[in-house]
Amino acid sequence: MTQDKWIAVDRYITDMLVPPDAVLDAVLEASAAAGLPPHHVSPNQGKLLMLLALIHQARNILEIGTLGGYSTIWLARALPADGRLITLESDPQHAEVAHSNIAYAGLTNTVEIRVGKAADTLAQLATENCHPFDLIFIDADKPSNPDYLLWALRLSRQGSLIIADNVVRDGAVIEANSTDPKIQGVRRFNEMLGSEPRVTATAIQTVGSKGYDGFAIALVTSDESQYC
Ligand code: SAH
Ligand code: DHB
Ligand code: MG
């Protein structure tokens, strides 16, 4: 199997099951025009995130890593009218583009973007309120994934869903001696998930327009993770 075939089949699935969406298309165009890197999830993956949030009946979502807000919009579309999504972004320019994209998608009242290093905005979030998130999507700087998992657990309750993007990285994740801090971050994250008694987790490999990568999915099964 080749990357060409993965792309062709991804396109086929998207043609069949992910109808063209003028808003999401415009969001990707605006992000590219603003010079943002093409690190957003694919349309098919965005719909998977939306479906997981719908299946889970999520009302409160936390996203770590906004970029132009593409995955944000998919996730926010799964929320009920009074649902809320908080998304964390360190790059002010990315946040500005996301702000405009989220407004274009009509989600300004649903989505709150917090600008700053996630290490800081997560610490701030944890001091604020006692509303654990139903779903947490981790998709920012990969070396920090281990820290983000610990924060995600603190901001969770029994039954919360934690999803992480990019846990396969073209297969490089199996290179134990990799000197790439991104790979080491993802490896440590996967190890922690595997040994963490408070979650039941797995990971799936994905191929398609985003190349060869994967998602980790973890259900918080313990009532001991909650921070308040
Ligand atoms: N979730 C997005 C893609 C996110 S790309 C989507 O699928 O559409 C990763 C984002 O994380 C980038 O915008 C990057 O600026 C941001 N980021 C990197 N380091 C960060 C940090 N320390 N804190 C918060 N955001 C960070
Ligand atoms: C990168 C980050 C992502 O979240 C992604 O989906 C693809 C690539 C990156 O930093 O290279
Ligand atoms: Mg990603």
GROMACS .gro file of N, CA, C and O in nm, residues 67-161:
model
  380
   67LEU      N    1  -0.441   2.599   1.685
   67LEU     CA    2  -0.400   2.639   1.550
   67LEU      C    3  -0.506   2.735   1.493
   67LEU      O    4  -0.539   2.834   1.558
   68GLY      N    5  -0.565   2.706   1.377
   68GLY     CA    6  -0.666   2.797   1.321
   68GLY      C    7  -0.808   2.762   1.363
   68GLY      O    8  -0.904   2.820   1.311
   69GLY      N    9  -0.823   2.668   1.456
   69GLY     CA   10  -0.957   2.637   1.506
   69GLY      C   11  -1.032   2.532   1.427
   69GLY      O   12  -1.154   2.515   1.447
   70TYR      N   13  -0.964   2.461   1.340
   70TYR     CA   14  -1.036   2.363   1.255
   70TYR      C   15  -1.093   2.248   1.338
   70TYR      O   16  -1.214   2.222   1.334
   71SER      N   17  -1.007   2.181   1.415
   71SER     CA   18  -1.059   2.073   1.501
   71SER      C   19  -1.153   2.130   1.607
   71SER      O   20  -1.251   2.064   1.647
   72THR      N   21  -1.125   2.252   1.650
   72THR     CA   22  -1.213   2.320   1.747
   72THR      C   23  -1.356   2.325   1.697
   72THR      O   24  -1.452   2.295   1.770
   73ILE      N   25  -1.372   2.365   1.570
   73ILE     CA   26  -1.506   2.382   1.513
   73ILE      C   27  -1.575   2.245   1.502
   73ILE      O   28  -1.692   2.231   1.537
   74TRP      N   29  -1.503   2.144   1.457
   74TRP     CA   30  -1.563   2.010   1.451
   74TRP      C   31  -1.613   1.967   1.589
   74TRP      O   32  -1.725   1.918   1.604
   75LEU      N   33  -1.527   1.984   1.690
   75LEU     CA   34  -1.565   1.942   1.826
   75LEU      C   35  -1.681   2.026   1.878
   75LEU      O   36  -1.776   1.972   1.937
   76ALA      N   37  -1.676   2.156   1.855
   76ALA     CA   38  -1.780   2.245   1.909
   76ALA      C   39  -1.916   2.215   1.846
   76ALA      O   40  -2.020   2.234   1.909
   77ARG      N   41  -1.915   2.166   1.725
   77ARG     CA   42  -2.041   2.133   1.658
   77ARG      C   43  -2.112   2.014   1.723
   77ARG      O   44  -2.229   1.990   1.695
   78ALA      N   45  -2.040   1.940   1.806
   78ALA     CA   46  -2.104   1.827   1.875
   78ALA      C   47  -2.174   1.873   2.003
   78ALA      O   48  -2.245   1.793   2.064
   79LEU      N   49  -2.152   1.998   2.041
   79LEU     CA   50  -2.203   2.043   2.171
   79LEU      C   51  -2.350   2.082   2.163
   79LEU      O   52  -2.397   2.134   2.060
   80PRO      N   53  -2.424   2.063   2.273
   80PRO     CA   54  -2.560   2.116   2.280
   80PRO      C   55  -2.555   2.269   2.290
   80PRO      O   56  -2.447   2.327   2.308
   81ALA      N   57  -2.669   2.333   2.280
   81ALA     CA   58  -2.674   2.480   2.275
   81ALA      C   59  -2.603   2.544   2.394
   81ALA      O   60  -2.539   2.649   2.380
   82ASP      N   61  -2.611   2.481   2.510
   82ASP     CA   62  -2.546   2.541   2.627
   82ASP      C   63  -2.409   2.479   2.655
   82ASP      O   64  -2.352   2.498   2.762
   83GLY      N   65  -2.354   2.406   2.559
   83GLY     CA   66  -2.222   2.345   2.577
   83GLY      C   67  -2.112   2.448   2.563
   83GLY      O   68  -2.132   2.556   2.508
   84ARG      N   69  -1.993   2.413   2.615
   84ARG     CA   70  -1.880   2.506   2.611
   84ARG      C   71  -1.753   2.433   2.570
   84ARG      O   72  -1.732   2.317   2.605
   85LEU      N   73  -1.670   2.503   2.497
   85LEU     CA   74  -1.538   2.449   2.461
   85LEU      C   75  -1.432   2.555   2.494
   85LEU      O   76  -1.446   2.670   2.454
   86ILE      N   77  -1.330   2.514   2.566
   86ILE     CA   78  -1.215   2.601   2.591
   86ILE      C   79  -1.097   2.544   2.514
   86ILE      O   80  -1.070   2.423   2.521
   87THR      N   81  -1.030   2.629   2.437
   87THR     CA   82  -0.916   2.582   2.358
   87THR      C   83  -0.793   2.667   2.390
   87THR      O   84  -0.803   2.789   2.408
   88LEU      N   85  -0.678   2.601   2.403
   88LEU     CA   86  -0.556   2.665   2.451
   88LEU      C   87  -0.454   2.677   2.338
   88LEU      O   88  -0.424   2.579   2.269
   89GLU      N   89  -0.401   2.798   2.319
   89GLU     CA   90  -0.307   2.822   2.209
   89GLU      C   91  -0.198   2.919   2.256
   89GLU      O   92  -0.228   3.024   2.311
   90SER      N   93  -0.072   2.884   2.228
   90SER     CA   94   0.038   2.970   2.274
   90SER      C   95   0.075   3.078   2.174
   90SER      O   96   0.131   3.181   2.212
   91ASP      N   97   0.043   3.059   2.048
   91ASP     CA   98   0.087   3.154   1.945
   91ASP      C   99  -0.025   3.256   1.920
   91ASP      O  100  -0.132   3.222   1.870
   92PRO      N  101   0.003   3.384   1.953
   92PRO     CA  102  -0.103   3.485   1.941
   92PRO      C  103  -0.157   3.498   1.798
   92PRO      O  104  -0.275   3.527   1.779
   93GLN      N  105  -0.071   3.476   1.699
   93GLN     CA  106  -0.120   3.487   1.560
   93GLN      C  107  -0.215   3.373   1.527
   93GLN      O  108  -0.318   3.394   1.464
   94HIS      N  109  -0.179   3.252   1.571
   94HIS     CA  110  -0.270   3.139   1.550
   94HIS      C  111  -0.404   3.167   1.617
   94HIS      O  112  -0.510   3.142   1.560
   95ALA      N  113  -0.396   3.219   1.739
   95ALA     CA  114  -0.519   3.246   1.816
   95ALA      C  115  -0.605   3.349   1.745
   95ALA      O  116  -0.729   3.339   1.745
   96GLU      N  117  -0.539   3.449   1.684
   96GLU     CA  118  -0.614   3.554   1.614
   96GLU      C  119  -0.688   3.495   1.493
   96GLU      O  120  -0.805   3.525   1.468
   97VAL      N  121  -0.617   3.410   1.417
   97VAL     CA  122  -0.680   3.346   1.301
   97VAL      C  123  -0.796   3.256   1.349
   97VAL      O  124  -0.904   3.256   1.291
   98ALA      N  125  -0.770   3.182   1.457
   98ALA     CA  126  -0.875   3.094   1.510
   98ALA      C  127  -0.996   3.174   1.555
   98ALA      O  128  -1.111   3.135   1.530
   99HIS      N  129  -0.971   3.288   1.617
   99HIS     CA  130  -1.079   3.373   1.665
   99HIS      C  131  -1.170   3.413   1.549
   99HIS      O  132  -1.294   3.403   1.558
  100SER      N  133  -1.108   3.454   1.440
  100SER     CA  134  -1.185   3.496   1.324
  100SER      C  135  -1.256   3.376   1.260
  100SER      O  136  -1.373   3.386   1.220
  101ASN      N  137  -1.189   3.261   1.253
  101ASN     CA  138  -1.252   3.141   1.196
  101ASN      C  139  -1.371   3.094   1.280
  101ASN      O  140  -1.475   3.053   1.227
  102ILE      N  141  -1.354   3.101   1.411
  102ILE     CA  142  -1.460   3.054   1.502
  102ILE      C  143  -1.581   3.148   1.492
  102ILE      O  144  -1.697   3.104   1.495
  103ALA      N  145  -1.553   3.276   1.475
  103ALA     CA  146  -1.662   3.372   1.456
  103ALA      C  147  -1.734   3.342   1.325
  103ALA      O  148  -1.858   3.341   1.318
  104TYR      N  149  -1.658   3.314   1.221
  104TYR     CA  150  -1.716   3.282   1.090
  104TYR      C  151  -1.804   3.159   1.098
  104TYR      O  152  -1.906   3.148   1.029
  105ALA      N  153  -1.766   3.065   1.186
  105ALA     CA  154  -1.844   2.942   1.203
  105ALA      C  155  -1.962   2.962   1.298
  105ALA      O  156  -2.038   2.868   1.324
  106GLY      N  157  -1.978   3.085   1.349
  106GLY     CA  158  -2.092   3.114   1.436
  106GLY      C  159  -2.079   3.054   1.575
  106GLY      O  160  -2.180   3.029   1.642
  107LEU      N  161  -1.956   3.034   1.620
  107LEU     CA  162  -1.935   2.963   1.747
  107LEU      C  163  -1.870   3.051   1.855
  107LEU      O  164  -1.820   2.999   1.955
  108THR      N  165  -1.875   3.182   1.834
  108THR     CA  166  -1.809   3.272   1.930
  108THR      C  167  -1.863   3.255   2.072
  108THR      O  168  -1.788   3.266   2.169
  109ASN      N  169  -1.991   3.228   2.083
  109ASN     CA  170  -2.049   3.216   2.218
  109ASN      C  171  -2.027   3.079   2.281
  109ASN      O  172  -2.058   3.058   2.398
  110THR      N  173  -1.978   2.985   2.201
  110THR     CA  174  -1.954   2.849   2.251
  110THR      C  175  -1.809   2.826   2.286
  110THR      O  176  -1.777   2.751   2.378
  111VAL      N  177  -1.721   2.891   2.210
  111VAL     CA  178  -1.577   2.862   2.220
  111VAL      C  179  -1.503   2.978   2.287
  111VAL      O  180  -1.523   3.094   2.252
  112GLU      N  181  -1.417   2.946   2.379
  112GLU     CA  182  -1.329   3.044   2.441
  112GLU      C  183  -1.185   3.003   2.411
  112GLU      O  184  -1.144   2.890   2.439
  113ILE      N  185  -1.108   3.097   2.352
  113ILE     CA  186  -0.967   3.071   2.324
  113ILE      C  187  -0.885   3.134   2.436
  113ILE      O  188  -0.902   3.252   2.466
  114ARG      N  189  -0.797   3.057   2.495
  114ARG     CA  190  -0.706   3.113   2.596
  114ARG      C  191  -0.565   3.113   2.540
  114ARG      O  192  -0.512   3.007   2.506
  115VAL      N  193  -0.506   3.231   2.534
  115VAL     CA  194  -0.375   3.246   2.472
  115VAL      C  195  -0.267   3.240   2.579
  115VAL      O  196  -0.275   3.310   2.680
  116GLY      N  197  -0.167   3.157   2.555
  116GLY     CA  198  -0.055   3.142   2.647
  116GLY      C  199  -0.004   3.000   2.639
  116GLY      O  200  -0.067   2.914   2.577
  117LYS      N  201   0.112   2.977   2.698
  117LYS     CA  202   0.164   2.839   2.704
  117LYS      C  203   0.063   2.754   2.780
  117LYS      O  204   0.017   2.795   2.888
  118ALA      N  205   0.034   2.637   2.726
  118ALA     CA  206  -0.067   2.553   2.790
  118ALA      C  207  -0.029   2.519   2.933
  118ALA      O  208  -0.117   2.505   3.019
  119ALA      N  209   0.102   2.508   2.961
  119ALA     CA  210   0.143   2.480   3.099
  119ALA      C  211   0.084   2.585   3.194
  119ALA      O  212   0.043   2.553   3.306
  120ASP      N  213   0.081   2.710   3.147
  120ASP     CA  214   0.029   2.819   3.231
  120ASP      C  215  -0.124   2.824   3.230
  120ASP      O  216  -0.187   2.841   3.335
  121THR      N  217  -0.182   2.812   3.111
  121THR     CA  218  -0.329   2.824   3.105
  121THR      C  219  -0.396   2.703   3.170
  121THR      O  220  -0.506   2.717   3.225
  122LEU      N  221  -0.332   2.587   3.166
  122LEU     CA  222  -0.388   2.469   3.235
  122LEU      C  223  -0.383   2.490   3.386
  122LEU      O  224  -0.480   2.459   3.457
  123ALA      N  225  -0.270   2.544   3.435
  123ALA     CA  226  -0.258   2.569   3.579
  123ALA      C  227  -0.365   2.668   3.623
  123ALA      O  228  -0.428   2.653   3.727
  124GLN      N  229  -0.386   2.769   3.540
  124GLN     CA  230  -0.490   2.869   3.569
  124GLN      C  231  -0.628   2.805   3.571
  124GLN      O  232  -0.706   2.826   3.665
  125LEU      N  233  -0.656   2.723   3.471
  125LEU     CA  234  -0.787   2.654   3.463
  125LEU      C  235  -0.815   2.574   3.590
  125LEU      O  236  -0.926   2.572   3.641
  126ALA      N  237  -0.710   2.507   3.638
  126ALA     CA  238  -0.728   2.418   3.753
  126ALA      C  239  -0.760   2.495   3.880
  126ALA      O  240  -0.813   2.438   3.975
  127THR      N  241  -0.726   2.625   3.882
  127THR     CA  242  -0.756   2.703   4.002
  127THR      C  243  -0.896   2.762   3.996
  127THR      O  244  -0.946   2.816   4.095
  128GLU      N  245  -0.961   2.755   3.877
  128GLU     CA  246  -1.079   2.836   3.854
  128GLU      C  247  -1.211   2.782   3.904
  128GLU      O  248  -1.287   2.850   3.969
  129ASN      N  249  -1.240   2.659   3.864
  129ASN     CA  250  -1.375   2.613   3.893
  129ASN      C  251  -1.375   2.463   3.914
  129ASN      O  252  -1.273   2.397   3.908
  130CYS      N  253  -1.489   2.411   3.938
  130CYS     CA  254  -1.502   2.269   3.967
  130CYS      C  255  -1.582   2.199   3.859
  130CYS      O  256  -1.667   2.115   3.890
  131HIS      N  257  -1.559   2.237   3.735
  131HIS     CA  258  -1.631   2.171   3.626
  131HIS      C  259  -1.535   2.085   3.546
  131HIS      O  260  -1.470   2.135   3.456
  132PRO      N  261  -1.523   1.959   3.580
  132PRO     CA  262  -1.434   1.874   3.502
  132PRO      C  263  -1.483   1.867   3.357
  132PRO      O  264  -1.602   1.881   3.330
  133PHE      N  265  -1.391   1.847   3.266
  133PHE     CA  266  -1.427   1.838   3.125
  133PHE      C  267  -1.473   1.696   3.090
  133PHE      O  268  -1.421   1.598   3.142
  134ASP      N  269  -1.571   1.688   3.001
  134ASP     CA  270  -1.622   1.558   2.955
  134ASP      C  271  -1.526   1.497   2.853
  134ASP      O  272  -1.516   1.375   2.841
  135LEU      N  273  -1.460   1.585   2.778
  135LEU     CA  274  -1.370   1.538   2.671
  135LEU      C  275  -1.253   1.635   2.662
  135LEU      O  276  -1.272   1.756   2.666
  136ILE      N  277  -1.134   1.579   2.652
  136ILE     CA  278  -1.013   1.661   2.640
  136ILE      C  279  -0.935   1.612   2.518
  136ILE      O  280  -0.906   1.492   2.506
  137PHE      N  281  -0.905   1.705   2.427
  137PHE     CA  282  -0.831   1.670   2.305
  137PHE      C  283  -0.692   1.732   2.315
  137PHE      O  284  -0.678   1.854   2.322
  138ILE      N  285  -0.590   1.647   2.316
  138ILE     CA  286  -0.451   1.692   2.330
  138ILE      C  287  -0.385   1.694   2.192
  138ILE      O  288  -0.371   1.589   2.127
  139ASP      N  289  -0.345   1.814   2.147
  139ASP     CA  290  -0.291   1.827   2.011
  139ASP      C  291  -0.202   1.951   2.000
  139ASP      O  292  -0.218   2.032   1.910
  140ALA      N  293  -0.108   1.965   2.093
  140ALA     CA  294  -0.019   2.084   2.090
  140ALA      C  295   0.125   2.039   2.070
  140ALA      O  296   0.152   1.958   1.982
  141ASP      N  297   0.218   2.094   2.148
  141ASP     CA  298   0.360   2.056   2.135
  141ASP      C  299   0.379   1.917   2.195
  141ASP      O  300   0.350   1.893   2.311
  142LYS      N  301   0.431   1.826   2.112
  142LYS     CA  302   0.437   1.685   2.152
  142LYS      C  303   0.532   1.656   2.269
  142LYS      O  304   0.501   1.566   2.349
  143PRO      N  305   0.644   1.731   2.283
  143PRO     CA  306   0.730   1.703   2.399
  143PRO      C  307   0.657   1.720   2.533
  143PRO      O  308   0.694   1.658   2.632
  144SER      N  309   0.552   1.802   2.534
  144SER     CA  310   0.478   1.826   2.659
  144SER      C  311   0.364   1.727   2.681
  144SER      O  312   0.292   1.738   2.780
  145ASN      N  313   0.346   1.631   2.591
  145ASN     CA  314   0.233   1.537   2.606
  145ASN      C  315   0.224   1.471   2.743
  145ASN      O  316   0.114   1.458   2.797
  146PRO      N  317   0.339   1.429   2.803
  146PRO     CA  318   0.328   1.368   2.936
  146PRO      C  319   0.266   1.464   3.038
  146PRO      O  320   0.181   1.425   3.116
  147ASP      N  321   0.308   1.592   3.034
  147ASP     CA  322   0.250   1.691   3.126
  147ASP      C  323   0.101   1.710   3.096
  147ASP      O  324   0.019   1.723   3.188
  148TYR      N  325   0.067   1.714   2.967
  148TYR     CA  326  -0.074   1.737   2.931
  148TYR      C  327  -0.162   1.622   2.977
  148TYR      O  328  -0.278   1.642   3.013
  149LEU      N  329  -0.106   1.501   2.976
  149LEU     CA  330  -0.186   1.387   3.026
  149LEU      C  331  -0.215   1.406   3.175
  149LEU      O  332  -0.328   1.384   3.220
  150LEU      N  333  -0.114   1.449   3.250
  150LEU     CA  334  -0.136   1.469   3.395
  150LEU      C  335  -0.240   1.579   3.419
  150LEU      O  336  -0.329   1.565   3.503
  151TRP      N  337  -0.230   1.687   3.340
  151TRP     CA  338  -0.330   1.794   3.352
  151TRP      C  339  -0.468   1.743   3.312
  151TRP      O  340  -0.569   1.774   3.378
  152ALA      N  341  -0.473   1.666   3.206
  152ALA     CA  342  -0.602   1.615   3.158
  152ALA      C  343  -0.667   1.530   3.268
  152ALA      O  344  -0.788   1.540   3.292
  153LEU      N  345  -0.587   1.450   3.336
  153LEU     CA  346  -0.643   1.368   3.444
  153LEU      C  347  -0.694   1.455   3.558
  153LEU      O  348  -0.800   1.429   3.615
  154ARG      N  349  -0.619   1.562   3.587
  154ARG     CA  350  -0.664   1.651   3.694
  154ARG      C  351  -0.794   1.721   3.660
  154ARG      O  352  -0.874   1.755   3.747
  155LEU      N  353  -0.814   1.746   3.532
  155LEU     CA  354  -0.932   1.821   3.488
  155LEU      C  355  -1.045   1.728   3.443
  155LEU      O  356  -1.137   1.769   3.375
  156SER      N  357  -1.036   1.600   3.484
  156SER     CA  358  -1.132   1.498   3.442
  156SER      C  359  -1.216   1.450   3.558
  156SER      O  360  -1.189   1.481   3.674
  157ARG      N  361  -1.313   1.369   3.523
  157ARG     CA  362  -1.394   1.295   3.620
  157ARG      C  363  -1.403   1.152   3.570
  157ARG      O  364  -1.364   1.124   3.455
  158GLN      N  365  -1.456   1.065   3.651
  158GLN     CA  366  -1.483   0.930   3.603
  158GLN      C  367  -1.577   0.941   3.482
  158GLN      O  368  -1.679   1.008   3.489
  159GLY      N  369  -1.540   0.882   3.372
  159GLY     CA  370  -1.622   0.890   3.251
  159GLY      C  371  -1.572   0.990   3.148
  159GLY      O  372  -1.623   0.995   3.036
  160SER      N  373  -1.473   1.072   3.184
  160SER     CA  374  -1.418   1.166   3.085
  160SER      C  375  -1.340   1.089   2.978
  160SER      O  376  -1.285   0.982   3.004
  161LEU      N  377  -1.337   1.150   2.860
  161LEU     CA  378  -1.266   1.091   2.748
  161LEU      C  379  -1.146   1.179   2.717
  161LEU      O  380  -1.160   1.301   2.705
   0.00000   0.00000   0.00000
